[in-house]
CSV table of C-alpha atoms in Angstrom, one decimal:
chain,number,residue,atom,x,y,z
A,1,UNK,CA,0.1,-23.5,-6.0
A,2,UNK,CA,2.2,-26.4,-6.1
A,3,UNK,CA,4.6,-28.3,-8.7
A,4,UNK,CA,3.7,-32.4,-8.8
A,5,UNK,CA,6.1,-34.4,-10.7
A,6,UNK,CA,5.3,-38.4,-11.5
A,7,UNK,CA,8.9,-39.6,-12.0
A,8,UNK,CA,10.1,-39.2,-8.6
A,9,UNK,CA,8.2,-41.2,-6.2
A,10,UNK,CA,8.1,-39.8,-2.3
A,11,UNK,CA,5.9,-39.0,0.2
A,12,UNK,CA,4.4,-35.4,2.0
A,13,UNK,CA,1.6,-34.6,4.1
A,14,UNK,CA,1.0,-31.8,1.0
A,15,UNK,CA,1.0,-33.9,-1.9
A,16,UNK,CA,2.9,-31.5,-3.6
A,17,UNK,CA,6.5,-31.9,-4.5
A,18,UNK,CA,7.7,-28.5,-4.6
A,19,UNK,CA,6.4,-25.5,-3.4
A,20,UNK,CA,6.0,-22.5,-5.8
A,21,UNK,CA,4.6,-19.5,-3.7
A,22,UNK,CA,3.4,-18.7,-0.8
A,23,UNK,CA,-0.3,-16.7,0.1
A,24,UNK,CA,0.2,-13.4,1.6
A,25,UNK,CA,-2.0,-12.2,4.3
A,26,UNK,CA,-3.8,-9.2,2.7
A,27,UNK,CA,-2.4,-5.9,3.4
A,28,UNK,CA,-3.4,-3.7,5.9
A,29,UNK,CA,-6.0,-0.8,4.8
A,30,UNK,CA,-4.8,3.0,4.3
A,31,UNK,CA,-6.7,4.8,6.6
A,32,UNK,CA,-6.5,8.8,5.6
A,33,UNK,CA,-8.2,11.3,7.9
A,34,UNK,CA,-9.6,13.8,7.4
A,35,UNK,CA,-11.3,12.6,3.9
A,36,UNK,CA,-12.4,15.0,2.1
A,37,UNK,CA,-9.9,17.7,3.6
A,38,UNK,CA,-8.2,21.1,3.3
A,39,UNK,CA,-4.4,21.9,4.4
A,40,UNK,CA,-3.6,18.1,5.9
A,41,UNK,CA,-4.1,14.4,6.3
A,42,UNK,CA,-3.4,12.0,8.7
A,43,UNK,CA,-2.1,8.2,7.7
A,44,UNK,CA,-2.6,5.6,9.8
A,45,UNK,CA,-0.5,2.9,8.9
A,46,UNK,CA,1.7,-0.2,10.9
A,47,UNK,CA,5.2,0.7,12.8
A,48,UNK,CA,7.9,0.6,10.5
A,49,UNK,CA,9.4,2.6,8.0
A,50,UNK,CA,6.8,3.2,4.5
A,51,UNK,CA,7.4,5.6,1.6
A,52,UNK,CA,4.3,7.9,1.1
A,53,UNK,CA,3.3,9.3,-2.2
A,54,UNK,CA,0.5,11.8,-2.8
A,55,UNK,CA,-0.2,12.1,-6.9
A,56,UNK,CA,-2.8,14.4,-8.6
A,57,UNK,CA,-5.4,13.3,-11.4
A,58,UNK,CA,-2.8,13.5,-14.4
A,59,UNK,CA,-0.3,10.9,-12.4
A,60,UNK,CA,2.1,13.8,-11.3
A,61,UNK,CA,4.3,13.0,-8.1
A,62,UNK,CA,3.5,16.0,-5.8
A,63,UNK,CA,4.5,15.0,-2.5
A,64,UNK,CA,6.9,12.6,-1.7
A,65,UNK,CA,7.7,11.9,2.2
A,66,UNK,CA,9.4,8.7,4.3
A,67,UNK,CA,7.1,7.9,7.3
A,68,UNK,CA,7.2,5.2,10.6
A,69,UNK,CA,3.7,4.8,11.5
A,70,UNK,CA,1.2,7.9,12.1
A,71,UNK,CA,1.9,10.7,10.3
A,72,UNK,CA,0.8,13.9,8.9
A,73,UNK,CA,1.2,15.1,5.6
A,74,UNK,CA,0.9,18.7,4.9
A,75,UNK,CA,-1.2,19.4,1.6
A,76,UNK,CA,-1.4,23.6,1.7
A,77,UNK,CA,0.5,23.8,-1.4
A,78,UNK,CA,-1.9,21.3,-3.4
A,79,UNK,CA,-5.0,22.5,-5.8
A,80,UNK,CA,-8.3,21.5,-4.7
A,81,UNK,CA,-8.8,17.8,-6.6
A,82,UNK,CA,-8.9,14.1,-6.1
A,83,UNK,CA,-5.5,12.7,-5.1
A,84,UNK,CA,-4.0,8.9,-4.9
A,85,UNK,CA,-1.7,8.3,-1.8
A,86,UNK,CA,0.7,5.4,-2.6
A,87,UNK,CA,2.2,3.6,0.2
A,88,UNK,CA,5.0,1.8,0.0
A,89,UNK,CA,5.0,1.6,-3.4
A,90,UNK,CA,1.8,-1.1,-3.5
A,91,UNK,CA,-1.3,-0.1,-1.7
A,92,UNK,CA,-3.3,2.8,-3.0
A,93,UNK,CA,-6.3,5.3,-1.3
A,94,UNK,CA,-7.8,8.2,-2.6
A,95,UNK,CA,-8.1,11.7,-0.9
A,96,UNK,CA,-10.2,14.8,-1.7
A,97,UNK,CA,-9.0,17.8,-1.1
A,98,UNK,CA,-11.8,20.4,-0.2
């Protein structure tokens, strides 16, 4: 996307004037295993520090854990049911638990 403006005459390889954003590469997918499981998961995700978030079917926060790469989340205390994992706050997956 780009900002053009006619009253100021100069020259760019772009032909834009002013930049207004810039096109992130597309995230990374969650990869959960096992899916469907039973007491656990595994998360796959890139080095670094992400916040994980595990939320049942009504939108309750039922897990809540800081992770740096591979981890595993124990799930024994959660009811069987379909579950959205939230990482970082942006990118979403869905588990089953068995």
């Amino acid at each position: 996307m780009c900002y053009n403006d006619s009253s100021i005459s100069y020259t760019t390889g772009s032909g834009c004037d002013f930049l207004l954003s810039v096109q992130e590469p597309p995230a990374a997918p969650i990869v959960i295993l096992p899916n469907p499981g039973t007491d656990h998961f595994t998360l796959e995700l890139p080095p670094g520090a992400h916040m994980i978030d595990v939320f049942d079917a009504l939108g309750q926060c039922m897990l809540s854990e800081r992770s740096a790469g591979k981890m595993t989340v124990n799930t024994g205390s959660l009811e069987k049911g379909i579950y959205l994992v939230r990482v970082d706050g942006t990118r979403t997956a869905r588990w089953l638990k068995q």
